[in-house]
Amino acid sequence: MFASDLLEMLYVGSADGAITALVAIGFSLVYGVGGVTNLAHGAYFMLAGYMLLWILTWGPIFSELIWLSVVIVLVIIAFIGALSYLVLIKPLQNSHINMILITFAFAFFLELIVKEISGTQPEPIDQYKLSDIIVVIGGVSMEVRVLLQIIIGLITVAIFGLFINKSKLGKSIRAVSQDKEAATLMGINSDRILLYTFIIASFLAGFAAYLAIPGANLMGPSMGWNYLTNSMAVVILGGLGSLTGSVVAAFILNYAMSFTLVFIPKGEIWTAIVPMVVIVVMLLVRPRGIFGKKELK
Amino acid sequence: MEVKMISKKSIKNKVSGTQNYLTTWIKSFSGSLTIFCLIILSFLPFFSQDRAYVSYFIPQFTFFFIYAIFAASWDIATGLAGQANFGQSIFFGLAGYIGGALIIEMGVPSWIAIIIAVIGATFIGFLVGIPALKIKGPYLMLVTLVLSFIILRVLATSHSGPPLYGYEGISGLPKLNPNPIIEYFILFISLIVCFIIMMSISKSKLGTILRSIRDDEIGSEASGINTMKYKLIAFMLCALFSGLAGIYFGLHYQTVNPAGNLSMTISFLAIIMAALGGIGTIRGSLVGAFFYVFLEFVLVEIGLDMDVVHIVFSIILLLVIRFASRGLLAPLLDRLRDLWDVLLGR
């Protein structure tokens, strides 16, 4: 009984951990490069999930060509990410509080639009399932699509790590995040780099939505905030600017949450508190996170 | 003897100083505008005896008073002290819960319940302010935001009935006063008192200290300001006034529930009203709240759904922050002042 509970905890935690890692990497990237706390980051995830639903119910052409609709959704979400930087955030870079307020307003705007179109009820979206097969391992029934989700998520993170460490664009992104002025003096256009990071971040959030949502439910337009909170907790726990830190912290956080869900009575209420506790405790005890190098200012 | 003489003299000076200040203030542009608005507002309920006017149009002003206090309280913590607070609904909603529970469970008279609810909200502000001592900028904002989600979720998923009242919340609260006109005046006077207090805080030494913390925290700490103490004070002031607005709101609707009093929309309202008027200028909230309440009134009259109205306001908020980060009040006042000067031939 205990072993199967433990296995279920690992299963749920890994599934959520892979998704949270993908979302949190994008959030951490934008925060590290531009100092932008993008409160709309969770909304990208939510919007991508709902766009999958809309495009699916819109016409028969797209439900046949799954890969095409996924590509369209990812392109649109990356475009929205770029647009939100160019139109809203870039002109306000001098004023921190206005920047936060405008991303908050944008997230709220996206949420309300989705709410107006689809309502607040959770919607099942099964059509894009990666696989229908269910296997039973150690007394816990696991869906193959969730296992695939974990594997694909980790592979994506690995590719992203290679990209940020080896490619030229990745190197310039790291340069800007370490020292913006010096990078600008070396001939890197830091505004354009920030634009690219927004595109990458929203793309990753959209991709995470594609992995996580088919087969599960769309939990209403306000679900983006959960992912935003979790990403923030992951960034604080793992340390800013550390890719390994973000991935490890995403799994730690989600194991803690699934532990609460499985082992503690009335766990479904208390799971929401876990990220909050992590944020407050880490900021009070070790503000630079587990893998962080420099102090947060 | 000498000491007494001096103190008498200084009191006399102070009294005449206040008189002088008041007379110059009334003659000045903003003073005369304020007096003009006050006179209009105090005669407004008597313009018409029409039933729809009294029971439908006048309560809009009641909302305006409540929202103005609420938005200004957000402005104290965020605009004045720079402590980004996105969990304003915590104070607003919990004050309503405290007051409502006292009235329903213990049969306490409304005015005592209001006082206790405000004190309770101030204490909650103190508790929320404690992490704010250590946590800064975007983190603080996120912690307050998440805290409001958690409180909302805990209250919404609890069992109905005391102590947490569940999803339905508390209903059957008495009105502040059954007569809408008397209710209007109670809130009108509360608004005036609250704004006099908040404006004098903003102009006093305390306001200057809070602004210095907002502009440069390390610098103000270096010049001997106990930033911890003043940040806590800012949070408690913010909680005090939004608690007052929250309990008035609950008593006006006669019900307190998680969806109506604690949702994120409530925090959003405070932000949009303060941003419309101009962040950091306490009195801007008056313009913001007025603009919000009456645009909402008009949009609902046209027949728009409440969700659509909120979409319109989120677009307005995006536009205001993007293109007019000073808010609408300051440019408006500048234009009016120019006109005023032209009229007076200055």
XYZ file of C-alpha atoms in Angstrom, chain B residues 82-245:
164
model
C 6.411 51.460 -3.171
C 5.488 48.109 -1.610
C 3.769 46.467 -4.588
C 0.702 44.856 -3.111
C -1.487 42.704 -5.350
C -3.404 41.124 -2.495
C -5.604 44.052 -1.660
C -8.661 41.791 -1.691
C -7.326 40.055 1.453
C -7.962 43.087 3.646
C -11.133 44.044 1.809
C -12.692 40.599 2.026
C -11.521 39.526 5.468
C -12.751 42.749 7.071
C -16.152 41.978 5.570
C -15.964 38.444 6.975
C -14.962 39.599 10.456
C -17.701 42.214 10.621
C -20.303 39.934 9.078
C -19.536 37.059 11.427
C -19.745 39.366 14.436
C -23.126 40.730 13.364
C -24.649 37.359 12.447
C -23.208 35.190 15.223
C -23.093 37.574 18.171
C -25.703 40.153 17.272
C -23.235 42.992 17.657
C -24.517 46.407 16.498
C -23.227 47.418 13.066
C -21.051 50.297 14.180
C -19.180 48.198 16.750
C -18.750 45.462 14.124
C -17.312 48.060 11.739
C -14.790 49.221 14.330
C -13.736 45.659 15.221
C -13.511 44.694 11.547
C -11.261 47.663 10.835
C -9.034 46.775 13.784
C -8.958 43.159 12.600
C -8.021 44.238 9.091
C -5.231 46.397 10.471
C -3.903 43.411 12.355
C -4.036 41.317 9.169
C -2.145 44.124 7.452
C 0.477 43.836 10.178
C 0.746 40.073 9.588
C 1.000 40.485 5.810
C 3.497 43.283 6.301
C 5.942 41.061 8.200
C 7.138 39.114 5.127
C 7.257 42.452 3.308
C 10.137 43.470 5.548
C 12.353 40.891 3.925
C 10.807 40.370 0.506
C 11.113 43.020 -2.151
C 9.753 44.117 -5.493
C 8.280 41.422 -7.712
C 8.529 38.765 -5.012
C 6.447 40.747 -2.563
C 3.847 41.314 -5.226
C 3.706 37.617 -6.007
C 3.543 36.603 -2.352
C 0.597 38.917 -1.741
C -1.099 37.739 -4.940
C -0.694 34.077 -4.018
C -1.772 34.722 -0.453
C -5.044 36.137 -1.732
C -5.554 33.034 -3.925
C -4.906 30.752 -0.981
C -7.294 32.558 1.339
C -9.913 32.547 -1.413
C -9.477 28.835 -1.992
C -9.508 27.911 1.700
C -12.682 29.909 2.276
C -14.407 28.692 -0.895
C -13.750 25.012 -0.226
C -14.641 25.065 3.481
C -17.935 23.781 4.887
C -20.842 26.180 5.007
C -21.678 27.633 8.388
C -19.242 28.943 10.968
C -16.339 29.389 11.268
C -15.491 29.748 7.537
C -18.960 29.790 5.933
C -18.030 27.978 2.719
C -18.814 29.011 -0.820
C -22.105 30.721 0.012
C -20.502 32.995 2.562
C -22.448 35.060 5.072
C -25.776 36.474 4.030
C -28.601 38.356 5.696
C -26.491 41.212 6.998
C -28.347 44.390 7.957
C -27.988 47.438 5.749
C -25.981 50.344 7.082
C -29.257 52.217 6.970
C -32.468 51.182 5.177
C -32.811 54.673 3.725
C -30.414 55.017 0.761
C -30.065 58.763 1.334
C -28.893 58.358 4.928
C -26.549 55.572 3.818
C -25.262 57.945 1.149
C -24.443 60.579 3.748
C -22.805 58.134 6.174
C -20.482 57.022 3.397
C -19.990 60.558 2.114
C -18.802 61.714 5.535
C -16.600 58.617 5.885
C -15.073 59.428 2.525
C -14.328 63.019 3.516
C -12.804 61.967 6.848
C -10.733 59.192 5.237
C -9.435 61.484 2.536
C -8.555 64.256 4.976
C -6.577 61.690 6.994
C -4.925 60.130 3.951
C -4.057 63.452 2.321
C -2.576 64.778 5.531
C -0.560 61.550 5.880
C 0.655 62.017 2.333
C 1.658 65.622 3.018
C 3.119 65.014 6.470
C 6.556 63.844 7.476
C 5.303 60.244 7.381
C 4.369 60.640 3.723
C 7.786 62.039 2.896
C 9.457 59.124 4.663
C 7.302 56.618 2.790
C 8.172 58.292 -0.514
C 11.855 58.183 0.338
C 11.568 54.439 0.995
C 9.860 54.034 -2.367
C 12.505 55.998 -4.239
C 15.617 54.672 -2.551
C 15.318 52.151 0.235
C 19.023 51.744 0.935
C 19.524 55.490 0.853
C 16.746 56.166 3.338
C 18.041 53.433 5.618
C 21.473 55.018 5.474
C 20.033 58.370 6.497
C 18.667 56.890 9.684
C 15.108 55.909 8.777
C 13.856 52.706 10.353
C 12.519 51.293 7.076
C 11.048 48.195 8.739
C 8.842 50.262 11.007
C 7.592 52.496 8.220
C 6.927 49.642 5.816
C 4.796 47.985 8.485
C 3.006 51.281 9.083
C 2.320 51.579 5.353
C 0.825 48.097 5.250
C -1.284 48.705 8.334
C -2.627 52.002 6.997
C -3.417 50.331 3.706
C -5.222 47.504 5.510
C -7.085 49.898 7.800
C -8.710 51.896 5.014
C -9.378 48.952 2.722
C -10.874 47.108 5.701
C -13.241 50.015 6.222
C -14.178 49.939 2.543
